Tab-separated table of C-alpha atoms in Angstrom:
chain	number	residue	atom	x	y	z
J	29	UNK	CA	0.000	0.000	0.000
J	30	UNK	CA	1.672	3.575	-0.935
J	31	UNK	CA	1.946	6.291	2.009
J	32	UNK	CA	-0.963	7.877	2.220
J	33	UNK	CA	-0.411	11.932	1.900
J	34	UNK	CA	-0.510	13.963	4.923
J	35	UNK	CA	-1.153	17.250	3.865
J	36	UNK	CA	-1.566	18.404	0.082
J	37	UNK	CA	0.823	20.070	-2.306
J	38	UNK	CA	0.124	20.465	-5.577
J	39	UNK	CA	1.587	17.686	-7.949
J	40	UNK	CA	3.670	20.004	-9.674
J	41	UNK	CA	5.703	21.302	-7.380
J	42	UNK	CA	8.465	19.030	-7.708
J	43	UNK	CA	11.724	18.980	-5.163
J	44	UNK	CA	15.178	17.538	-5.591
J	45	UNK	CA	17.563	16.518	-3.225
J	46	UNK	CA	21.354	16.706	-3.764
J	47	UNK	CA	23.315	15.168	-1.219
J	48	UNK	CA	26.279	12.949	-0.993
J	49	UNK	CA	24.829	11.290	2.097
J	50	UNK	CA	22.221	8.409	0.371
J	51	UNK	CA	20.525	7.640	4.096
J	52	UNK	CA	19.897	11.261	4.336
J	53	UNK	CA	18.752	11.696	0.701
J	54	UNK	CA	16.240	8.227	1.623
J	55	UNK	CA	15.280	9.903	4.511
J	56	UNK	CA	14.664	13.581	3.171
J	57	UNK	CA	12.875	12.103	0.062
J	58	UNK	CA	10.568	10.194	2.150
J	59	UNK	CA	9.504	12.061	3.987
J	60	UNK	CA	8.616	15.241	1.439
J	61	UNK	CA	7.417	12.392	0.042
J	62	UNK	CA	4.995	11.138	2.150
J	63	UNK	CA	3.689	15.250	2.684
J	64	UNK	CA	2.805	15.114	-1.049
J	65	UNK	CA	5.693	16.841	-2.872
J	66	UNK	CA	7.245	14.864	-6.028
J	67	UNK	CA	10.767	14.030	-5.294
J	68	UNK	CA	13.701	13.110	-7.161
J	69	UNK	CA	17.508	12.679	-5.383
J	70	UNK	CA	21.210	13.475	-6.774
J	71	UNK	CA	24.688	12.638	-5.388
J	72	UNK	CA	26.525	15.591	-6.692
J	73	UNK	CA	26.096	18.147	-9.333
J	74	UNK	CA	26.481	15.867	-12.358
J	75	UNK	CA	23.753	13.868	-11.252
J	76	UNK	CA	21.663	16.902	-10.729
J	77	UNK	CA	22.546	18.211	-14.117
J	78	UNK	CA	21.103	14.837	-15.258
J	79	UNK	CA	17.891	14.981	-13.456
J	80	UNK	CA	17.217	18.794	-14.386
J	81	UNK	CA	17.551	18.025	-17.978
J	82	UNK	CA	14.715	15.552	-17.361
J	83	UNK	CA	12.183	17.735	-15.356
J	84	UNK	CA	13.279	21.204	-13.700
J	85	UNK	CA	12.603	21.379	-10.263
J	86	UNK	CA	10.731	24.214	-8.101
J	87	UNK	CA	12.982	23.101	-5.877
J	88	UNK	CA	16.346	22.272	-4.749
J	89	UNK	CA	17.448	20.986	-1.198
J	90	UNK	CA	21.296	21.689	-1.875
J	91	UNK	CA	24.298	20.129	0.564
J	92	UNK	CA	27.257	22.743	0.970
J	93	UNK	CA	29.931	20.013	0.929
J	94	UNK	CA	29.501	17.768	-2.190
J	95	UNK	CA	32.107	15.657	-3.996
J	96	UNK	CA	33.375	17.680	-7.085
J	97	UNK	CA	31.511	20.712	-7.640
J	98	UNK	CA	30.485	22.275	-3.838
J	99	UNK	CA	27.586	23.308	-2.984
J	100	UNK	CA	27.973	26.833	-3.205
J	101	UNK	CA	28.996	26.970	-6.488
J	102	UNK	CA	25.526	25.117	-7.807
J	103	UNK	CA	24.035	27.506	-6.179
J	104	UNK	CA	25.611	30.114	-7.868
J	105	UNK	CA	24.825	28.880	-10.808
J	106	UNK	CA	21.266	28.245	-9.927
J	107	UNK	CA	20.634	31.601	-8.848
J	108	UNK	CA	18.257	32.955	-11.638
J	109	UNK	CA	15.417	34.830	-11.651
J	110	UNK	CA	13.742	31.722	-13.264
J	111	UNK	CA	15.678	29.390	-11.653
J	112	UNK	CA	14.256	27.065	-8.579
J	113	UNK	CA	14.363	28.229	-5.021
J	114	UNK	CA	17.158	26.616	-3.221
J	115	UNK	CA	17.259	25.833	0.312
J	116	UNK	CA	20.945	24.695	1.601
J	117	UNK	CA	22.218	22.540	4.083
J	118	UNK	CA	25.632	22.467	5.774
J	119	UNK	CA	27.084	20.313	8.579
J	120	UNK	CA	29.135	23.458	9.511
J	121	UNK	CA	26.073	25.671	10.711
J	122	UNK	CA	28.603	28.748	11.527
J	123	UNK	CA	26.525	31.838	10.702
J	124	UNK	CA	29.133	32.948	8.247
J	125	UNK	CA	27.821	29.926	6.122
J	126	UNK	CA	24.623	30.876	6.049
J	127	UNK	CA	25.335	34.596	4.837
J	128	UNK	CA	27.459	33.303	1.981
J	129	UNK	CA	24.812	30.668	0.973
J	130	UNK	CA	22.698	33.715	1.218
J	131	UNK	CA	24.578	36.423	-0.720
J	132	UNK	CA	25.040	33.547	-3.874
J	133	UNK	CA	21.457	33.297	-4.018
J	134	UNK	CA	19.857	30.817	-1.897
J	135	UNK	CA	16.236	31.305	-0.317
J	136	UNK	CA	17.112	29.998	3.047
J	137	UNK	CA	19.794	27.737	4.809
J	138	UNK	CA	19.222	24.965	7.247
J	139	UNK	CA	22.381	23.360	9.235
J	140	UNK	CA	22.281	19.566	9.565
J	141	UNK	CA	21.364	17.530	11.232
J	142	UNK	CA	18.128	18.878	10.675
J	143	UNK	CA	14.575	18.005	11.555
J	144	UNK	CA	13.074	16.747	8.672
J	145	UNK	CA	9.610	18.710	10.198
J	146	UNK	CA	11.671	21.618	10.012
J	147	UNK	CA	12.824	21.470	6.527
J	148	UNK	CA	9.730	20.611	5.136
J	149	UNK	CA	8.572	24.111	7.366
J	150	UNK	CA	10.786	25.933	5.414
J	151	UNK	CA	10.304	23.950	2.290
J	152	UNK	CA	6.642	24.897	2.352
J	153	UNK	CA	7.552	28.893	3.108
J	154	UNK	CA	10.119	29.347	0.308
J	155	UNK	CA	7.113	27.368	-1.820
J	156	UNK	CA	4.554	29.344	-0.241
J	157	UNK	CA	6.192	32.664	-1.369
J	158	UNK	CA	6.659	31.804	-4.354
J	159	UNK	CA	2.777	31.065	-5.290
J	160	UNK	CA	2.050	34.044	-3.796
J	161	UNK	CA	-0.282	36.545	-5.770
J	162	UNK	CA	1.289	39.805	-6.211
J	163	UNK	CA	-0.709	42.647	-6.962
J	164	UNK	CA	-2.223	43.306	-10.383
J	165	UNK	CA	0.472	44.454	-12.510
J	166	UNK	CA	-2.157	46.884	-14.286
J	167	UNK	CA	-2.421	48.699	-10.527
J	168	UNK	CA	1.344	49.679	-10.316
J	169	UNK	CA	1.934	49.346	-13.705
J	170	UNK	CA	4.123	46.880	-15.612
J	171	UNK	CA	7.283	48.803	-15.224
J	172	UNK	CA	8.898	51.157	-12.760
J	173	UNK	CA	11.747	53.938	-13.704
J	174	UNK	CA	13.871	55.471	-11.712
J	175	UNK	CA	17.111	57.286	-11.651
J	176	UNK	CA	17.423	55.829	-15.527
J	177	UNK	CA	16.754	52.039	-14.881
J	178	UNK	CA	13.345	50.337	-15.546
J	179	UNK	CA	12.474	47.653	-13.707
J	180	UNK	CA	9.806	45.464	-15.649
J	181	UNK	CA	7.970	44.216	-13.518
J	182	UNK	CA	6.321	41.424	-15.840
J	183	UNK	CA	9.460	40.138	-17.387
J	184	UNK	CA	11.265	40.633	-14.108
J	185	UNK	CA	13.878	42.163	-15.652
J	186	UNK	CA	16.487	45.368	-14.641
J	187	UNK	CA	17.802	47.342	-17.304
J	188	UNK	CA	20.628	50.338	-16.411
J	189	UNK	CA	20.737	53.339	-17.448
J	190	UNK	CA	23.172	52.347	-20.443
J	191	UNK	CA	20.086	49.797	-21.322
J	192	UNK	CA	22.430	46.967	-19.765
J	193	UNK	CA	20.317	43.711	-18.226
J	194	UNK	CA	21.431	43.286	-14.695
J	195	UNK	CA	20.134	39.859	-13.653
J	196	UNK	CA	18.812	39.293	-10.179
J	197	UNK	CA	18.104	36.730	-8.515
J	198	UNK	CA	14.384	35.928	-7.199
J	199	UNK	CA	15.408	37.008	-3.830
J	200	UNK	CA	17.072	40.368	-5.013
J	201	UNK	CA	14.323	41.285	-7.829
J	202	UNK	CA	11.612	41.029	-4.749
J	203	UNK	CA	13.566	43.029	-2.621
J	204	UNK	CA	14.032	46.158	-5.073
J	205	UNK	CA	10.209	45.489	-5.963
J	206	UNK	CA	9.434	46.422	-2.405
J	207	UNK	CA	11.938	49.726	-2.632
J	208	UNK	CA	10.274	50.774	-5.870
J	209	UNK	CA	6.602	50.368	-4.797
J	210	UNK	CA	7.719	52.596	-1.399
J	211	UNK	CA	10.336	55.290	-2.633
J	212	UNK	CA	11.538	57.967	-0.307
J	213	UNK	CA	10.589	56.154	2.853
J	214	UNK	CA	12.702	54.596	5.386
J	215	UNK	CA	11.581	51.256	6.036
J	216	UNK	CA	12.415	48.690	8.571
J	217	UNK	CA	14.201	45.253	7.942
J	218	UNK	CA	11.124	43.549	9.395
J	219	UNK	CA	9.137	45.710	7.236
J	220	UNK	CA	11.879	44.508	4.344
J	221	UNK	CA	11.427	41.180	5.428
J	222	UNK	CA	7.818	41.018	4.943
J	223	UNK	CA	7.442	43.028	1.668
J	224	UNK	CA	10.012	40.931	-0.265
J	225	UNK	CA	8.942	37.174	1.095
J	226	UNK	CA	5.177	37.549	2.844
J	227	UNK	CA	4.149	37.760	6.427
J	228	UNK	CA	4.903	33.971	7.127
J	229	UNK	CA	8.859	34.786	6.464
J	230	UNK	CA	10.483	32.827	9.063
J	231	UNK	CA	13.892	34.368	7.756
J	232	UNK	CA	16.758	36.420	10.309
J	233	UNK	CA	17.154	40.129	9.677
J	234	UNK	CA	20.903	39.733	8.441
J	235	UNK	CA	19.817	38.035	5.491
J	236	UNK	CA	18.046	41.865	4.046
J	237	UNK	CA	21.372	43.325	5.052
J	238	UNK	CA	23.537	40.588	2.699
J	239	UNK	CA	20.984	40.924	0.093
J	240	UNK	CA	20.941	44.522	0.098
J	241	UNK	CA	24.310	44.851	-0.100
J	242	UNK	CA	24.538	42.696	-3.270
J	243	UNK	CA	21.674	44.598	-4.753
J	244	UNK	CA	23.858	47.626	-4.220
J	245	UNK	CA	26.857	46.455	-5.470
J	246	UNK	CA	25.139	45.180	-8.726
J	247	UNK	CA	23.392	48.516	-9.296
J	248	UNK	CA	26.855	50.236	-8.553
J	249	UNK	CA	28.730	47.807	-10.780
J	250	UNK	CA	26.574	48.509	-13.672
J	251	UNK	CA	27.081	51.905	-14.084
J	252	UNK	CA	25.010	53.628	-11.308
J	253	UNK	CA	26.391	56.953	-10.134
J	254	UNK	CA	23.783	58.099	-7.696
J	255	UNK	CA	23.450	56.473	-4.062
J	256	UNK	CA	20.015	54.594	-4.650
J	257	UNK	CA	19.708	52.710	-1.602
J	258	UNK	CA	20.685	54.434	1.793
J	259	UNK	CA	21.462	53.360	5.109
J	260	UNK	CA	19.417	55.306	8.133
J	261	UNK	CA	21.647	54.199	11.373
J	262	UNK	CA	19.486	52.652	13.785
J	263	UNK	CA	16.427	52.602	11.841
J	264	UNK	CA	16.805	51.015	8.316
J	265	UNK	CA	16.630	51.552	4.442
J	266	UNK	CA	15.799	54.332	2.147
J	267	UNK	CA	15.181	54.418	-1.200
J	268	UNK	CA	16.095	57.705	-2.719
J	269	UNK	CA	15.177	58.007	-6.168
J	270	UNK	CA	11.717	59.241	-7.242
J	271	UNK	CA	9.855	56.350	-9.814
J	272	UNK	CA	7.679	56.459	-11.832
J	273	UNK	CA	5.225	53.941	-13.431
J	274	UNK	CA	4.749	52.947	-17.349
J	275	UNK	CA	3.130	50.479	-19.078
């Protein structure tokens, strides 16, 4: 008789689990498994290339120490504004770890051993902010402008001011939607927090902080010359720049 399904999830939300470790991949599996997620397991990076050529993932439950290509550099790679969410976990657990995994891209970080309850928590937050409805597009309208970059808000796409596409990851692109829908106003990072990933967040304040500051640098690097996002000691972040809305 098959395991009956605990709770629902919707069939196509599909989950893959690259780890080195094949009890903990057996037991991981399982038990997403048995809570109604479809879910596929890798070894290392090769075998996850193999299995996202077959189906692409929503995703990815990523070990920081893998055999050949680490952990940290799939996630680089990964991180895409269409790519799947990716949720690491590390046997180190030193915060440091969890701001790097953070600043390549990854929507939250676990350190093993974990709970499998508590991963599939967090498994069913990064999932859950991700089907999230966002606000008719029509009501803000599809693009915002400021400073000399558009960001489309359709396409999810950043151009510069020299018409150069800056690509952001999910995380980054939902953090900059929150400046650009509340310019000129200092807002907190629990305020951050909840306007980029939902009420239900469950993430830690320093993770706004390292994704800010690789929003910044990418905006800097790509040719910005004005200080678009500012610090306000004590209380949080600005957003300078006036924007405006197109279609």
């Amino acid at each position: 008789m098959p395991n009956p399904v605990i709770e629902d999830a919707p069939p196509q939300e599909h989950i893959l689990v690259v780890d080195d470790d094949p009890g903990l991949r057996d037991v991981i599996s399982e038990f997403l498994a048995r809570h109604g997620f479809e879910v596929e397991t890798a070894a290392d990076g090769r075998e996850m290339e193999r299995a996202m050529t077959r189906r692409r993932p929503d995703l990815v439950v990523l070990d920081l120490m893998l055999p050949g290509e680490d952990g940290l550099a799939i996630c680089r790679r990964l991180a895409k504004p269409d790519g799947p969410a990716v949720i690491m976990l590390s046997a180190m657990g030193e915060e440091t770890d969890r701001i790097v995994g953070l600043e390549l891209g990854a929507d939250d970080y676990l350190a093993k051993p974990c709970n499998p309850r508590e991963l599939l928590a967090r498994v069913r937050a990064v999932m859950r902010r991700r089907r999230e409805p966002r606000a008719p597009e029509d009501a803000l309208g599809a693009a915002c402008e400021f400073a000399g970059w558009r960001l489309d808000l359709v396409r999810h796409e950043l151009r510069s001011p020299h018409g150069v596409v800056v690509n952001l990851s999910s995380g980054e692109f939902s953090l900059l939607r929150a400046f650009v829908e509340r310019p000129q106003r200092v807002l907190t990072r629990d305020q951050l927090l909840e306007f980029a990933r939902g009420p239900q967040s469950d993430a830690f304040d320093r993770a706004i902080d390292v994704q800010i500051s690789r929003l910044r640098r990418k905006l800097e690097d790509s040719g910005g010359a004005v200080e678009l996002i500012r610090t306000v000691r004590s209380e949080g972040y600005l957003f300078t720049p006036k924007v405006t809305r197109s279609s």
